[in-house]
């Protein structure tokens, strides 16, 4: 089972791998730069190589990097869009230091322009940024539908994918809190939800899971993550998720409100709940 949490990137790449091991993880997520945006640190290739060696030695699954929250490829303001595009292109270049891993981003917020306009802008940005030689798969994250978020339904993600030329570089990261808040009942109808995902997007696109419980009821469109087993999803539903044949081989990334000790405990608990 590949499971991990978000890890701070402030001490470099090898440090992230060591921290993951401390938590009992064998994958992890990290922000490619400050989550609120800004300049990324210079990459030290020797440091990256140490992480790659550590990952190989400890049989890590794929990493799921996360774009900064300030990246909004469908912002109404042109300067926000161009700033977002610069970050996106720079991140894609940097990701290739870690060949073959994942880069997850929030599709964007259309800020009143309408979902369709947002979808077109996001696809246009992807068409400008994705390149043939990249080894990174870019993941669209399923969103809770708070505010004017694009990606609130499987159909919206499908529309984006349909408009992108290099769509073999695209996948989806399914956030369990977000889709629950978005109205997909993964507690009582997990199979139906996954069938719907398969019909609309295709399960072959599903590359990673953000494993979170939710503070809010089904369809709340809120996006408040809860600790595993302590929210509206509950431990039984989460146990079914981590053992589901369509999901069990994917990297599970915890984004629950926890400190290091909390993550260590959640990872250990989930490993116990995993039936091999
Ligand atoms: Fe996210
Ligand atoms: Fe998430
Ligand atoms: Zn969230």
PDB file of C-alpha atoms and ligand atoms in Angstrom:
ATOM      1  CA  UNK A   1       0.000   0.000   0.000  1.00  0.00           C
ATOM      2  CA  UNK A   2       1.315   3.429  -0.938  1.00  0.00           C
ATOM      3  CA  UNK A   3       0.405   5.948   1.711  1.00  0.00           C
ATOM      4  CA  UNK A   4       1.785   9.253   2.940  1.00  0.00           C
ATOM      5  CA  UNK A   5       0.963  12.825   3.799  1.00  0.00           C
ATOM      6  CA  UNK A   6       1.950  16.332   2.802  1.00  0.00           C
ATOM      7  CA  UNK A   7       5.537  17.075   3.792  1.00  0.00           C
ATOM      8  CA  UNK A   8       7.255  20.447   4.095  1.00  0.00           C
ATOM      9  CA  UNK A   9       9.663  21.116   1.243  1.00  0.00           C
ATOM     10  CA  UNK A  10      11.605  23.759   3.168  1.00  0.00           C
ATOM     11  CA  UNK A  11      14.617  21.529   3.956  1.00  0.00           C
ATOM     12  CA  UNK A  12      15.014  20.075   0.486  1.00  0.00           C
ATOM     13  CA  UNK A  13      14.298  16.828  -1.325  1.00  0.00           C
ATOM     14  CA  UNK A  14      16.250  14.227   0.620  1.00  0.00           C
ATOM     15  CA  UNK A  15      14.901  15.697   3.857  1.00  0.00           C
ATOM     16  CA  UNK A  16      11.362  15.098   2.582  1.00  0.00           C
ATOM     17  CA  UNK A  17      12.146  11.442   1.907  1.00  0.00           C
ATOM     18  CA  UNK A  18      13.614  11.014   5.383  1.00  0.00           C
ATOM     19  CA  UNK A  19      10.633  12.715   6.965  1.00  0.00           C
ATOM     20  CA  UNK A  20       8.289  10.421   5.005  1.00  0.00           C
ATOM     21  CA  UNK A  21      10.141   7.376   6.357  1.00  0.00           C
ATOM     22  CA  UNK A  22       9.779   8.728   9.899  1.00  0.00           C
ATOM     23  CA  UNK A  23       6.013   8.895   9.434  1.00  0.00           C
ATOM     24  CA  UNK A  24       5.897   5.343   8.074  1.00  0.00           C
ATOM     25  CA  UNK A  25       5.067   6.657   4.596  1.00  0.00           C
ATOM     26  CA  UNK A  26       6.152   5.346   1.201  1.00  0.00           C
ATOM     27  CA  UNK A  27       4.850   8.230  -0.894  1.00  0.00           C
ATOM     28  CA  UNK A  28       4.171  11.876  -0.087  1.00  0.00           C
ATOM     29  CA  UNK A  29       2.922  15.190  -1.371  1.00  0.00           C
ATOM     30  CA  UNK A  30       4.778  18.484  -1.283  1.00  0.00           C
ATOM     31  CA  UNK A  31       4.184  22.015  -2.490  1.00  0.00           C
ATOM     32  CA  UNK A  32       6.415  22.872  -5.414  1.00  0.00           C
ATOM     33  CA  UNK A  33       6.777  26.344  -3.899  1.00  0.00           C
ATOM     34  CA  UNK A  34       5.166  28.300  -1.096  1.00  0.00           C
ATOM     35  CA  UNK A  35       1.478  27.290  -1.212  1.00  0.00           C
ATOM     36  CA  UNK A  36       0.596  30.973  -1.364  1.00  0.00           C
ATOM     37  CA  UNK A  37       2.824  31.344  -4.423  1.00  0.00           C
ATOM     38  CA  UNK A  38       6.026  33.200  -5.180  1.00  0.00           C
ATOM     39  CA  UNK A  39       9.457  32.185  -6.271  1.00  0.00           C
ATOM     40  CA  UNK A  40      10.570  28.569  -6.053  1.00  0.00           C
ATOM     41  CA  UNK A  41      13.907  27.609  -4.531  1.00  0.00           C
ATOM     42  CA  UNK A  42      16.782  26.698  -6.849  1.00  0.00           C
ATOM     43  CA  UNK A  43      16.908  22.918  -7.332  1.00  0.00           C
ATOM     44  CA  UNK A  44      20.039  21.088  -6.187  1.00  0.00           C
ATOM     45  CA  UNK A  45      20.342  18.037  -8.487  1.00  0.00           C
ATOM     46  CA  UNK A  46      22.554  16.178  -5.975  1.00  0.00           C
ATOM     47  CA  UNK A  47      19.845  16.571  -3.333  1.00  0.00           C
ATOM     48  CA  UNK A  48      17.224  15.292  -5.786  1.00  0.00           C
ATOM     49  CA  UNK A  49      19.416  12.270  -6.587  1.00  0.00           C
ATOM     50  CA  UNK A  50      19.587  11.404  -2.901  1.00  0.00           C
ATOM     51  CA  UNK A  51      15.797  11.437  -2.703  1.00  0.00           C
ATOM     52  CA  UNK A  52      15.512   9.245  -5.807  1.00  0.00           C
ATOM     53  CA  UNK A  53      17.951   6.732  -4.281  1.00  0.00           C
ATOM     54  CA  UNK A  54      16.021   6.741  -0.992  1.00  0.00           C
ATOM     55  CA  UNK A  55      12.745   6.204  -2.851  1.00  0.00           C
ATOM     56  CA  UNK A  56      14.178   3.282  -4.736  1.00  0.00           C
ATOM     57  CA  UNK A  57      15.712   1.688  -1.677  1.00  0.00           C
ATOM     58  CA  UNK A  58      12.440   1.931   0.254  1.00  0.00           C
ATOM     59  CA  UNK A  59      10.147   1.063  -2.675  1.00  0.00           C
ATOM     60  CA  UNK A  60       8.235   4.314  -2.747  1.00  0.00           C
ATOM     61  CA  UNK A  61       5.195   4.809  -4.922  1.00  0.00           C
ATOM     62  CA  UNK A  62       4.770   7.845  -7.140  1.00  0.00           C
ATOM     63  CA  UNK A  63       4.972  11.260  -5.537  1.00  0.00           C
ATOM     64  CA  UNK A  64       2.034  13.624  -5.820  1.00  0.00           C
ATOM     65  CA  UNK A  65       3.392  17.182  -5.903  1.00  0.00           C
ATOM     66  CA  UNK A  66       0.872  19.976  -5.369  1.00  0.00           C
ATOM     67  CA  UNK A  67       0.730  23.296  -7.203  1.00  0.00           C
ATOM     68  CA  UNK A  68       0.427  26.476  -5.111  1.00  0.00           C
ATOM     69  CA  UNK A  69      -3.116  27.598  -4.254  1.00  0.00           C
ATOM     70  CA  UNK A  70      -2.512  30.964  -5.895  1.00  0.00           C
ATOM     71  CA  UNK A  71      -2.199  29.328  -9.296  1.00  0.00           C
ATOM     72  CA  UNK A  72      -5.475  30.125 -11.044  1.00  0.00           C
ATOM     73  CA  UNK A  73      -5.321  29.395 -14.742  1.00  0.00           C
ATOM     74  CA  UNK A  74      -8.852  30.761 -15.277  1.00  0.00           C
ATOM     75  CA  UNK A  75      -8.630  33.963 -13.238  1.00  0.00           C
ATOM     76  CA  UNK A  76     -10.595  36.913 -14.583  1.00  0.00           C
ATOM     77  CA  UNK A  77      -7.567  39.187 -14.278  1.00  0.00           C
ATOM     78  CA  UNK A  78      -5.074  38.780 -17.091  1.00  0.00           C
ATOM     79  CA  UNK A  79      -2.064  39.426 -14.831  1.00  0.00           C
ATOM     80  CA  UNK A  80      -3.146  36.636 -12.445  1.00  0.00           C
ATOM     81  CA  UNK A  81      -3.506  34.260 -15.384  1.00  0.00           C
ATOM     82  CA  UNK A  82      -0.082  35.062 -16.823  1.00  0.00           C
ATOM     83  CA  UNK A  83       1.564  34.813 -13.383  1.00  0.00           C
ATOM     84  CA  UNK A  84      -0.163  31.433 -12.935  1.00  0.00           C
ATOM     85  CA  UNK A  85       1.017  30.264 -16.328  1.00  0.00           C
ATOM     86  CA  UNK A  86       4.634  31.206 -15.480  1.00  0.00           C
ATOM     87  CA  UNK A  87       4.442  29.207 -12.237  1.00  0.00           C
ATOM     88  CA  UNK A  88       2.874  26.257 -14.027  1.00  0.00           C
ATOM     89  CA  UNK A  89       5.508  26.126 -16.777  1.00  0.00           C
ATOM     90  CA  UNK A  90       8.336  26.563 -14.295  1.00  0.00           C
ATOM     91  CA  UNK A  91       6.900  23.808 -12.074  1.00  0.00           C
ATOM     92  CA  UNK A  92       6.649  21.416 -15.019  1.00  0.00           C
ATOM     93  CA  UNK A  93      10.328  21.992 -15.822  1.00  0.00           C
ATOM     94  CA  UNK A  94      11.266  21.444 -12.183  1.00  0.00           C
ATOM     95  CA  UNK A  95       9.139  18.303 -11.893  1.00  0.00           C
ATOM     96  CA  UNK A  96      11.238  16.631 -14.567  1.00  0.00           C
ATOM     97  CA  UNK A  97      14.098  16.484 -12.048  1.00  0.00           C
ATOM     98  CA  UNK A  98      11.888  13.787 -10.475  1.00  0.00           C
ATOM     99  CA  UNK A  99      11.030  11.840 -13.605  1.00  0.00           C
ATOM    100  CA  UNK A 100       7.688  10.089 -13.932  1.00  0.00           C
ATOM    101  CA  UNK A 101       5.881  11.483 -10.912  1.00  0.00           C
ATOM    102  CA  UNK A 102       2.625  13.436 -10.519  1.00  0.00           C
ATOM    103  CA  UNK A 103       1.848  17.136 -10.369  1.00  0.00           C
ATOM    104  CA  UNK A 104      -1.609  17.868  -9.002  1.00  0.00           C
ATOM    105  CA  UNK A 105      -3.389  21.213  -9.324  1.00  0.00           C
ATOM    106  CA  UNK A 106      -6.750  22.770  -8.563  1.00  0.00           C
ATOM    107  CA  UNK A 107      -8.236  23.450 -12.001  1.00  0.00           C
ATOM    108  CA  UNK A 108      -9.140  26.988 -10.967  1.00  0.00           C
ATOM    109  CA  UNK A 109     -11.850  29.400  -9.908  1.00  0.00           C
ATOM    110  CA  UNK A 110     -13.759  31.129 -12.665  1.00  0.00           C
ATOM    111  CA  UNK A 111     -14.637  34.063 -10.376  1.00  0.00           C
ATOM    112  CA  UNK A 112     -17.981  34.831 -11.971  1.00  0.00           C
ATOM    113  CA  UNK A 113     -17.016  34.249 -15.589  1.00  0.00           C
ATOM    114  CA  UNK A 114     -18.968  30.986 -15.640  1.00  0.00           C
ATOM    115  CA  UNK A 115     -17.781  27.371 -15.557  1.00  0.00           C
ATOM    116  CA  UNK A 116     -17.633  27.020 -19.333  1.00  0.00           C
ATOM    117  CA  UNK A 117     -15.382  30.066 -19.714  1.00  0.00           C
ATOM    118  CA  UNK A 118     -13.218  28.704 -16.889  1.00  0.00           C
ATOM    119  CA  UNK A 119     -12.960  25.297 -18.535  1.00  0.00           C
ATOM    120  CA  UNK A 120     -11.845  26.855 -21.825  1.00  0.00           C
ATOM    121  CA  UNK A 121      -9.220  29.018 -20.137  1.00  0.00           C
ATOM    122  CA  UNK A 122      -7.826  26.066 -18.173  1.00  0.00           C
ATOM    123  CA  UNK A 123      -7.629  23.940 -21.320  1.00  0.00           C
ATOM    124  CA  UNK A 124      -5.930  26.776 -23.206  1.00  0.00           C
ATOM    125  CA  UNK A 125      -3.329  27.066 -20.426  1.00  0.00           C
ATOM    126  CA  UNK A 126      -2.735  23.312 -20.486  1.00  0.00           C
ATOM    127  CA  UNK A 127      -2.305  23.435 -24.242  1.00  0.00           C
ATOM    128  CA  UNK A 128       0.282  26.176 -23.789  1.00  0.00           C
ATOM    129  CA  UNK A 129       2.195  24.477 -20.999  1.00  0.00           C
ATOM    130  CA  UNK A 130       2.210  20.714 -21.584  1.00  0.00           C
ATOM    131  CA  UNK A 131       5.040  19.480 -23.780  1.00  0.00           C
ATOM    132  CA  UNK A 132       5.715  16.213 -25.553  1.00  0.00           C
ATOM    133  CA  UNK A 133       8.955  15.362 -23.693  1.00  0.00           C
ATOM    134  CA  UNK A 134       7.624  15.846 -20.153  1.00  0.00           C
ATOM    135  CA  UNK A 135       7.652  12.721 -17.994  1.00  0.00           C
ATOM    136  CA  UNK A 136       5.280  14.185 -15.404  1.00  0.00           C
ATOM    137  CA  UNK A 137       1.586  13.381 -15.450  1.00  0.00           C
ATOM    138  CA  UNK A 138      -0.450  16.457 -14.552  1.00  0.00           C
ATOM    139  CA  UNK A 139      -3.436  15.674 -12.340  1.00  0.00           C
ATOM    140  CA  UNK A 140      -6.657  17.642 -12.209  1.00  0.00           C
ATOM    141  CA  UNK A 141      -8.007  17.557  -8.662  1.00  0.00           C
ATOM    142  CA  UNK A 142     -11.716  16.897  -8.061  1.00  0.00           C
ATOM    143  CA  UNK A 143     -13.046  19.945  -6.210  1.00  0.00           C
ATOM    144  CA  UNK A 144     -15.753  20.472  -3.574  1.00  0.00           C
ATOM    145  CA  UNK A 145     -17.489  23.185  -5.587  1.00  0.00           C
ATOM    146  CA  UNK A 146     -16.953  25.926  -3.055  1.00  0.00           C
ATOM    147  CA  UNK A 147     -17.255  29.438  -4.479  1.00  0.00           C
ATOM    148  CA  UNK A 148     -16.661  29.374  -8.222  1.00  0.00           C
ATOM    149  CA  UNK A 149     -14.352  26.343  -8.291  1.00  0.00           C
ATOM    150  CA  UNK A 150     -14.091  24.535 -11.611  1.00  0.00           C
ATOM    151  CA  UNK A 151     -13.867  20.745 -11.355  1.00  0.00           C
ATOM    152  CA  UNK A 152     -16.897  20.323  -9.090  1.00  0.00           C
ATOM    153  CA  UNK A 153     -18.175  17.403 -11.157  1.00  0.00           C
ATOM    154  CA  UNK A 154     -16.637  14.573 -13.157  1.00  0.00           C
ATOM    155  CA  UNK A 155     -18.226  16.152 -16.258  1.00  0.00           C
ATOM    156  CA  UNK A 156     -16.308  19.405 -15.784  1.00  0.00           C
ATOM    157  CA  UNK A 157     -13.009  17.524 -15.595  1.00  0.00           C
ATOM    158  CA  UNK A 158     -13.977  15.503 -18.682  1.00  0.00           C
ATOM    159  CA  UNK A 159     -14.630  18.758 -20.589  1.00  0.00           C
ATOM    160  CA  UNK A 160     -11.149  20.034 -19.749  1.00  0.00           C
ATOM    161  CA  UNK A 161      -9.498  16.773 -20.805  1.00  0.00           C
ATOM    162  CA  UNK A 162     -11.449  16.775 -24.084  1.00  0.00           C
ATOM    163  CA  UNK A 163     -10.078  20.207 -24.994  1.00  0.00           C
ATOM    164  CA  UNK A 164      -6.417  19.326 -24.364  1.00  0.00           C
ATOM    165  CA  UNK A 165      -4.212  18.124 -27.216  1.00  0.00           C
ATOM    166  CA  UNK A 166      -1.571  16.262 -25.176  1.00  0.00           C
ATOM    167  CA  UNK A 167      -4.218  14.569 -23.072  1.00  0.00           C
ATOM    168  CA  UNK A 168      -1.970  11.539 -22.482  1.00  0.00           C
ATOM    169  CA  UNK A 169      -0.147  13.836 -20.008  1.00  0.00           C
ATOM    170  CA  UNK A 170      -3.340  14.302 -17.978  1.00  0.00           C
ATOM    171  CA  UNK A 171      -4.837  12.335 -15.120  1.00  0.00           C
ATOM    172  CA  UNK A 172      -7.121  12.929 -12.156  1.00  0.00           C
ATOM    173  CA  UNK A 173      -6.512  13.066  -8.415  1.00  0.00           C
ATOM    174  CA  UNK A 174      -9.654  12.174  -6.486  1.00  0.00           C
ATOM    175  CA  UNK A 175     -10.048  13.971  -3.161  1.00  0.00           C
ATOM    176  CA  UNK A 176     -12.468  12.005  -0.977  1.00  0.00           C
ATOM    177  CA  UNK A 177     -13.486  15.041   1.112  1.00  0.00           C
ATOM    178  CA  UNK A 178     -14.012  17.158  -1.990  1.00  0.00           C
ATOM    179  CA  UNK A 179     -16.188  14.725  -3.922  1.00  0.00           C
ATOM    180  CA  UNK A 180     -18.251  13.978  -0.807  1.00  0.00           C
ATOM    181  CA  UNK A 181     -18.758  17.715  -0.316  1.00  0.00           C
ATOM    182  CA  UNK A 182     -19.481  17.883  -4.048  1.00  0.00           C
ATOM    183  CA  UNK A 183     -22.392  15.445  -3.645  1.00  0.00           C
ATOM    184  CA  UNK A 184     -20.839  12.070  -4.562  1.00  0.00           C
ATOM    185  CA  UNK A 185     -21.888   9.556  -1.915  1.00  0.00           C
ATOM    186  CA  UNK A 186     -18.747   7.509  -1.325  1.00  0.00           C
ATOM    187  CA  UNK A 187     -20.142   6.298   2.001  1.00  0.00           C
ATOM    188  CA  UNK A 188     -23.237   4.396   0.858  1.00  0.00           C
ATOM    189  CA  UNK A 189     -22.631   4.203  -2.904  1.00  0.00           C
ATOM    190  CA  UNK A 190     -18.892   3.879  -3.506  1.00  0.00           C
ATOM    191  CA  UNK A 191     -19.299   1.439  -6.402  1.00  0.00           C
ATOM    192  CA  UNK A 192     -21.853   3.684  -8.123  1.00  0.00           C
ATOM    193  CA  UNK A 193     -19.574   6.702  -7.746  1.00  0.00           C
ATOM    194  CA  UNK A 194     -16.617   4.822  -9.214  1.00  0.00           C
ATOM    195  CA  UNK A 195     -18.784   3.495 -12.044  1.00  0.00           C
ATOM    196  CA  UNK A 196     -19.851   7.044 -12.780  1.00  0.00           C
ATOM    197  CA  UNK A 197     -16.211   8.144 -12.740  1.00  0.00           C
ATOM    198  CA  UNK A 198     -15.439   5.353 -15.172  1.00  0.00           C
ATOM    199  CA  UNK A 199     -18.311   6.273 -17.500  1.00  0.00           C
ATOM    200  CA  UNK A 200     -17.558   9.999 -17.525  1.00  0.00           C
ATOM    201  CA  UNK A 201     -13.750  10.176 -17.266  1.00  0.00           C
ATOM    202  CA  UNK A 202     -12.431   6.616 -17.357  1.00  0.00           C
ATOM    203  CA  UNK A 203     -10.772   4.890 -14.395  1.00  0.00           C
ATOM    204  CA  UNK A 204      -7.516   4.683 -16.353  1.00  0.00           C
ATOM    205  CA  UNK A 205      -7.188   8.463 -15.723  1.00  0.00           C
ATOM    206  CA  UNK A 206      -7.395   8.035 -11.971  1.00  0.00           C
ATOM    207  CA  UNK A 207      -3.812   8.270 -10.658  1.00  0.00           C
ATOM    208  CA  UNK A 208      -3.959   9.337  -7.002  1.00  0.00           C
ATOM    209  CA  UNK A 209      -6.260   9.708  -4.010  1.00  0.00           C
ATOM    210  CA  UNK A 210      -6.311  12.553  -1.499  1.00  0.00           C
ATOM    211  CA  UNK A 211      -7.609  10.599   1.474  1.00  0.00           C
ATOM    212  CA  UNK A 212      -9.516  12.926   3.777  1.00  0.00           C
ATOM    213  CA  UNK A 213     -12.528  12.755   6.002  1.00  0.00           C
ATOM    214  CA  UNK A 214     -14.961  15.692   5.850  1.00  0.00           C
ATOM    215  CA  UNK A 215     -16.298  18.009   8.557  1.00  0.00           C
ATOM    216  CA  UNK A 216     -19.477  18.494   6.549  1.00  0.00           C
ATOM    217  CA  UNK A 217     -22.426  16.438   5.250  1.00  0.00           C
ATOM    218  CA  UNK A 218     -22.825  15.134   1.696  1.00  0.00           C
ATOM    219  CA  UNK A 219     -23.165  17.919  -0.875  1.00  0.00           C
ATOM    220  CA  UNK A 220     -22.167  20.735   1.506  1.00  0.00           C
ATOM    221  CA  UNK A 221     -19.700  22.288  -1.016  1.00  0.00           C
ATOM    222  CA  UNK A 222     -17.527  23.399   1.912  1.00  0.00           C
ATOM    223  CA  UNK A 223     -14.085  21.722   1.674  1.00  0.00           C
ATOM    224  CA  UNK A 224     -13.150  21.362   5.346  1.00  0.00           C
ATOM    225  CA  UNK A 225     -10.953  18.293   5.851  1.00  0.00           C
ATOM    226  CA  UNK A 226     -11.327  16.180   8.981  1.00  0.00           C
ATOM    227  CA  UNK A 227      -9.092  13.529  10.556  1.00  0.00           C
ATOM    228  CA  UNK A 228      -9.618  10.002   9.270  1.00  0.00           C
ATOM    229  CA  UNK A 229     -12.625   8.410  10.944  1.00  0.00           C
ATOM    230  CA  UNK A 230     -13.701  11.570  12.758  1.00  0.00           C
ATOM    231  CA  UNK A 231     -15.881  13.153  10.094  1.00  0.00           C
ATOM    232  CA  UNK A 232     -18.934  12.454   7.986  1.00  0.00           C
ATOM    233  CA  UNK A 233     -17.201   9.754   5.922  1.00  0.00           C
ATOM    234  CA  UNK A 234     -16.205   7.663   8.915  1.00  0.00           C
ATOM    235  CA  UNK A 235     -13.802   4.796   9.314  1.00  0.00           C
ATOM    236  CA  UNK A 236     -15.928   2.104   7.675  1.00  0.00           C
ATOM    237  CA  UNK A 237     -16.293   4.037   4.423  1.00  0.00           C
ATOM    238  CA  UNK A 238     -12.617   4.916   4.410  1.00  0.00           C
ATOM    239  CA  UNK A 239     -11.720   1.270   4.995  1.00  0.00           C
ATOM    240  CA  UNK A 240     -13.785   0.355   1.917  1.00  0.00           C
ATOM    241  CA  UNK A 241     -12.036   3.079  -0.093  1.00  0.00           C
ATOM    242  CA  UNK A 242      -8.493   1.928   0.700  1.00  0.00           C
ATOM    243  CA  UNK A 243      -9.390  -1.684  -0.059  1.00  0.00           C
ATOM    244  CA  UNK A 244     -11.390  -1.094  -3.234  1.00  0.00           C
ATOM    245  CA  UNK A 245      -9.898  -3.024  -6.181  1.00  0.00           C
ATOM    246  CA  UNK A 246     -10.077   0.062  -8.431  1.00  0.00           C
ATOM    247  CA  UNK A 247      -8.225   2.224  -5.893  1.00  0.00           C
ATOM    248  CA  UNK A 248      -5.953   0.058  -3.757  1.00  0.00           C
ATOM    249  CA  UNK A 249      -2.813   0.345  -5.917  1.00  0.00           C
ATOM    250  CA  UNK A 250      -2.953   4.156  -6.120  1.00  0.00           C
ATOM    251  CA  UNK A 251      -0.951   6.488  -3.866  1.00  0.00           C
ATOM    252  CA  UNK A 252      -3.101   7.637  -0.906  1.00  0.00           C
ATOM    253  CA  UNK A 253      -2.165  11.093   0.330  1.00  0.00           C
ATOM    254  CA  UNK A 254      -3.475  12.317   3.685  1.00  0.00           C
ATOM    255  CA  UNK A 255      -4.390  16.000   3.893  1.00  0.00           C
ATOM    256  CA  UNK A 256      -5.970  15.735   7.309  1.00  0.00           C
ATOM    257  CA  UNK A 257      -5.492  18.319  10.079  1.00  0.00           C
ATOM    258  CA  UNK A 258      -2.617  16.593  11.905  1.00  0.00           C
ATOM    259  CA  UNK A 259       0.862  17.115  13.282  1.00  0.00           C
ATOM    260  CA  UNK A 260       3.663  14.562  12.691  1.00  0.00           C
ATOM    261  CA  UNK A 261       2.432  12.298  15.451  1.00  0.00           C
ATOM    262  CA  UNK A 262      -1.112  12.418  14.092  1.00  0.00           C
ATOM    263  CA  UNK A 263       0.068  11.447  10.618  1.00  0.00           C
ATOM    264  CA  UNK A 264       2.213   8.629  11.984  1.00  0.00           C
ATOM    265  CA  UNK A 265      -0.820   7.263  13.803  1.00  0.00           C
ATOM    266  CA  UNK A 266      -3.171   7.624  10.841  1.00  0.00           C
ATOM    267  CA  UNK A 267      -0.726   5.924   8.484  1.00  0.00           C
ATOM    268  CA  UNK A 268      -0.237   3.028  10.913  1.00  0.00           C
ATOM    269  CA  UNK A 269      -3.996   2.708  11.464  1.00  0.00           C
ATOM    270  CA  UNK A 270      -4.734   2.679   7.730  1.00  0.00           C
ATOM    271  CA  UNK A 271      -2.030   0.079   7.085  1.00  0.00           C
ATOM    272  CA  UNK A 272      -3.764  -2.151   9.639  1.00  0.00           C
ATOM    273  CA  UNK A 273      -7.132  -1.628   7.969  1.00  0.00           C
ATOM    274  CA  UNK A 274      -5.712  -2.600   4.617  1.00  0.00           C
ATOM    275  CA  UNK A 275      -6.477  -6.221   3.758  1.00  0.00           C
ATOM    276  CA  UNK A 276      -3.761  -7.421   1.428  1.00  0.00           C
TER     277      UNK A 276
HETATM  278 FE1  LIG B   1      -5.593  20.233  -3.293  1.00  0.00          FE
HETATM  279 FE1  LIG B   2      -6.915  17.613  -1.931  1.00  0.00          FE
HETATM  280 ZN1  LIG B   3      -9.534  20.466   0.237  1.00  0.00          ZN
END
